[in-house]
Short mmCIF file of C-alpha atoms in Angstrom, two decimals:
data_model
loop_
_atom_site.label_atom_id
_atom_site.label_comp_id
_atom_site.label_asym_id
_atom_site.label_seq_id
_atom_site.Cartn_x
_atom_site.Cartn_y
_atom_site.Cartn_z
CA MET G 5 -12.70 -11.34 -14.44
CA LYS G 6 -11.39 -10.83 -11.23
CA ASN G 7 -13.90 -9.54 -8.28
CA ARG G 8 -11.52 -7.06 -7.25
CA LYS G 9 -11.92 -5.26 -3.62
CA ARG G 10 -12.61 -2.10 -3.45
CA LYS G 11 -9.98 -0.14 -1.34
CA PRO G 12 -11.55 1.62 1.74
CA ASN G 13 -11.32 5.72 1.71
CA ARG G 14 -8.48 7.16 4.11
CA LEU G 15 -11.41 8.52 6.32
CA ALA G 16 -12.90 4.52 7.06
CA ARG G 17 -8.94 3.78 7.84
CA LEU G 18 -8.60 6.30 10.21
CA THR G 19 -11.80 5.96 12.41
CA ARG G 20 -10.62 2.09 12.11
CA ALA G 21 -6.80 2.76 13.55
CA MET G 22 -8.58 4.77 16.03
CA LYS G 23 -10.81 2.01 17.24
CA LEU G 24 -8.59 0.15 17.24
CA ASN G 25 -6.35 2.06 19.34
CA PHE G 26 -8.78 2.94 21.85
CA LEU G 27 -9.38 -1.07 22.09
CA LYS G 28 -5.44 -1.42 23.00
CA LEU G 29 -5.84 1.09 25.56
CA LEU G 30 -8.54 -0.39 27.23
CA ARG G 31 -6.97 -3.71 27.14
CA ALA G 32 -3.64 -2.04 28.28
CA PRO G 33 -1.90 -3.40 31.83
CA GLY G 34 -1.95 -1.70 34.69
CA GLY G 35 -4.87 -0.06 36.87
CA ALA G 36 -7.46 3.18 35.46
CA HIS G 37 -5.04 5.80 37.16
CA LYS G 38 -1.65 4.18 35.71
CA VAL G 39 -3.36 3.99 32.09
CA SER G 40 -4.92 6.97 32.04
CA VAL G 41 -1.68 8.49 33.16
CA GLY G 42 0.27 7.25 30.90
CA PHE G 43 -2.12 7.79 28.09
CA ALA G 44 -2.28 11.73 29.33
CA ILE G 45 1.43 11.94 28.80
CA GLY G 46 1.91 10.28 25.42
CA PHE G 47 -0.92 12.76 23.99
CA GLY G 48 0.31 15.81 25.58
CA LEU G 49 3.96 15.01 24.64
CA GLU G 50 2.67 14.34 21.50
CA LEU G 51 1.41 18.08 20.61
CA ILE G 52 4.92 19.31 20.66
CA VAL G 53 6.58 16.95 18.70
CA ILE G 54 7.33 19.19 15.57
CA SER G 55 7.79 21.77 17.96
CA THR G 56 10.63 20.60 19.28
CA ALA G 57 11.49 18.25 16.06
CA SER G 58 11.04 15.32 17.67
CA LEU G 59 13.57 15.84 20.04
CA ILE G 60 10.83 15.65 22.78
CA TYR G 61 11.05 11.67 22.15
CA LEU G 62 14.63 11.34 23.81
CA VAL G 63 12.80 12.26 26.68
CA PHE G 64 9.93 10.39 26.68
CA TYR G 65 10.56 7.10 28.36
CA PRO G 66 11.66 8.83 31.80
CA ILE G 67 8.79 11.00 31.25
CA VAL G 68 6.20 8.24 31.67
CA ARG G 69 8.31 6.13 33.61
CA LEU G 70 8.99 8.81 36.50
CA SER G 71 5.39 9.83 36.43
CA GLY G 72 4.71 6.38 37.13
CA GLY G 73 2.48 6.19 33.74
CA SER G 74 1.48 2.76 31.71
CA MET G 75 4.50 2.55 28.54
CA PRO G 76 1.96 0.84 26.12
CA ALA G 77 -1.16 3.73 27.45
CA ALA G 78 1.72 6.70 26.20
CA ILE G 79 2.21 4.61 23.06
CA VAL G 80 -1.14 4.74 22.29
CA GLY G 81 -2.25 8.21 23.26
CA ASN G 82 0.88 9.52 21.45
CA VAL G 83 -0.18 7.25 18.22
CA VAL G 84 -3.90 8.83 19.11
CA GLY G 85 -2.25 12.41 18.77
CA LYS G 86 -0.99 11.99 15.04
CA LEU G 87 -3.98 10.68 13.58
CA THR G 88 -5.61 13.19 15.21
CA PHE G 89 -3.43 15.79 13.36
CA LEU G 90 -4.04 18.43 16.50
CA PRO G 91 -0.23 19.69 16.53
CA LEU G 92 -0.95 20.80 12.81
CA LEU G 93 -4.09 21.78 12.75
CA LEU G 94 -3.45 23.89 16.72
CA MET G 95 0.16 25.54 15.42
CA PRO G 96 -1.05 29.21 14.36
CA LEU G 97 -3.40 29.55 17.35
CA ALA G 98 -0.62 27.87 19.41
CA LYS G 99 1.76 30.97 17.93
CA GLN G 100 -0.31 33.43 18.99
CA ILE G 101 -0.74 32.00 22.75
CA GLY G 102 2.64 31.62 22.38
CA SER G 103 3.67 35.56 21.51
CA TRP G 104 1.39 36.36 24.49
CA ILE G 105 3.42 34.20 27.06
CA LEU G 106 6.46 35.44 25.10
CA PRO G 107 6.41 38.61 24.22
CA SER G 108 8.65 39.54 21.41
CA HIS G 109 9.28 43.20 22.88
CA SER G 110 10.80 41.33 26.38
CA MET G 111 13.38 39.50 24.49
CA GLY G 112 14.23 42.33 22.38
CA GLN G 113 13.39 41.40 19.24
CA GLY G 114 10.93 42.37 16.44
CA PRO G 115 8.31 40.60 15.15
CA VAL G 116 9.44 37.38 13.05
CA HIS G 117 9.27 38.04 9.57
CA GLU G 118 8.51 36.36 6.90
CA SER G 119 11.45 36.04 4.82
CA ALA G 120 13.40 34.85 8.05
CA TRP G 121 14.39 31.50 5.83
CA MET G 122 14.89 33.99 2.40
CA GLU G 123 17.75 36.47 4.82
CA LEU G 124 18.82 32.70 6.15
CA PHE G 125 19.54 31.57 2.37
CA HIS G 126 21.09 34.68 1.48
CA GLY G 127 23.52 34.79 4.65
CA ASN G 128 21.83 36.62 7.18
CA LEU G 129 22.94 34.76 10.06
CA SER G 130 21.11 37.48 12.02
CA ALA G 131 17.77 35.43 10.44
CA VAL G 132 18.06 32.89 12.47
CA SER G 133 17.20 34.75 16.06
CA GLU G 134 14.23 35.45 14.30
CA LEU G 135 13.65 32.12 12.97
CA LEU G 136 14.31 30.30 16.95
CA LEU G 137 11.52 33.17 18.38
CA GLY G 138 8.84 32.27 16.24
CA GLY G 139 10.01 28.58 17.08
CA LEU G 140 10.03 29.53 20.30
CA ASP G 141 6.45 31.39 20.29
CA ILE G 142 4.95 27.79 18.93
CA LEU G 143 6.67 25.71 21.51
CA ALA G 144 5.13 27.72 24.32
CA GLY G 145 1.53 27.88 23.09
CA MET G 146 1.83 24.24 22.13
CA SER G 147 3.09 23.12 25.20
CA VAL G 148 -0.04 24.97 27.09
CA PHE G 149 -2.33 23.05 24.73
CA GLY G 150 -0.68 19.59 25.23
CA LEU G 151 -0.66 20.41 29.31
CA LEU G 152 -4.49 21.12 28.90
CA LEU G 153 -5.19 18.34 26.67
CA GLY G 154 -3.65 16.04 28.73
CA PHE G 155 -5.53 17.05 31.70
CA ILE G 156 -9.06 16.97 29.56
CA SER G 157 -7.64 12.78 28.47
CA TYR G 158 -6.52 11.79 31.63
CA PHE G 159 -10.36 11.80 33.08
CA VAL G 160 -11.28 10.83 29.91
CA VAL G 161 -9.78 7.70 29.36
CA LYS G 162 -10.52 6.97 33.00
CA PHE G 163 -13.92 7.87 32.75
CA PHE G 164 -13.70 4.81 29.93
CA TYR G 165 -11.54 2.85 31.57
CA VAL G 166 -13.72 2.32 34.53
CA ARG G 167 -16.76 1.51 32.20
CA ALA G 168 -14.92 -1.00 30.31
CA LEU G 169 -13.56 -2.98 33.19
CA HIS G 170 -16.99 -2.77 34.69
CA ARG G 171 -18.77 -4.54 31.53
CA ARG G 172 -15.93 -7.18 31.59
CA HIS G 173 -16.90 -7.98 34.77
CA GLU G 174 -20.37 -8.15 34.08
CA ARG G 175 -20.23 -10.25 31.58
CA ARG G 176 -17.43 -12.83 33.20
CA VAL G 177 -20.52 -12.87 36.09
CA GLU G 178 -23.10 -13.56 33.77
CA LYS G 179 -21.06 -16.47 31.60
CA ARG G 180 -20.71 -18.21 35.05
CA ARG G 181 -23.87 -17.83 35.98
CA GLN G 182 -25.01 -19.51 32.59
CA ALA G 183 -22.17 -22.21 33.22
CA ALA G 184 -23.95 -23.30 36.61
CA ASN G 185 -27.70 -23.37 35.27
CA ALA G 186 -25.94 -25.40 32.60
CA SER G 187 -23.70 -27.75 34.66
CA SER G 188 -26.92 -28.03 37.17
CA ALA G 189 -29.40 -28.96 34.12
CA ALA G 190 -26.86 -31.24 33.22
CA ALA G 191 -26.19 -32.94 36.48
CA ALA G 192 -29.96 -33.10 37.36
CA PRO G 193 -31.10 -37.07 38.24
CA VAL G 194 -33.44 -37.83 35.44
CA LEU G 195 -36.45 -40.29 35.90
CA ILE G 196 -36.93 -42.52 33.70
CA ARG G 197 -40.74 -43.96 34.46
CA LYS G 198 -41.43 -47.41 33.55
CA THR G 199 -44.30 -48.19 31.92
CA SER G 200 -46.12 -51.24 33.35
CA GLN G 201 -47.29 -54.31 31.09
CA SER G 202 -49.93 -55.50 31.24
#
């Protein structure tokens, strides 16, 4: 009988993926500021990927480079944003915030109807404006969340990055100290006392 390995459940795989990406982040090249800026931009832009139909990826690289952030850290931030499912979880709240930022009466349109998609499929092209207005609400709300969470993640990542650097430095100093002690112990002359024969 073969021992079948049990597949880890999805939560364990998700946790493992988060840990892996966090380790990649802490080992990303660049200083604490560069890595933190890259992560914050990647994480913040991930929140508006759905709202922009993934078109934000066309300007992802230029935004990271112009801001002076680390590209590997930005990719890790983007992946962490995907793994947290925040874009989907925050969408209803983002629509509400977006409707406060872009009130529908200021654009001369009424509220977005639930049946706008059905009207569009029946050939009513005026439903397109309703759908776009609803999309703009979500985009505005998700942009607010992206800015806010990106700003917060900058300080969180910087704290953990600096702490990891200090720990690595302490480990190196400890290893050098142990190596120096071991080499000095090996180099010490061993005195052999000859016993006098009577």
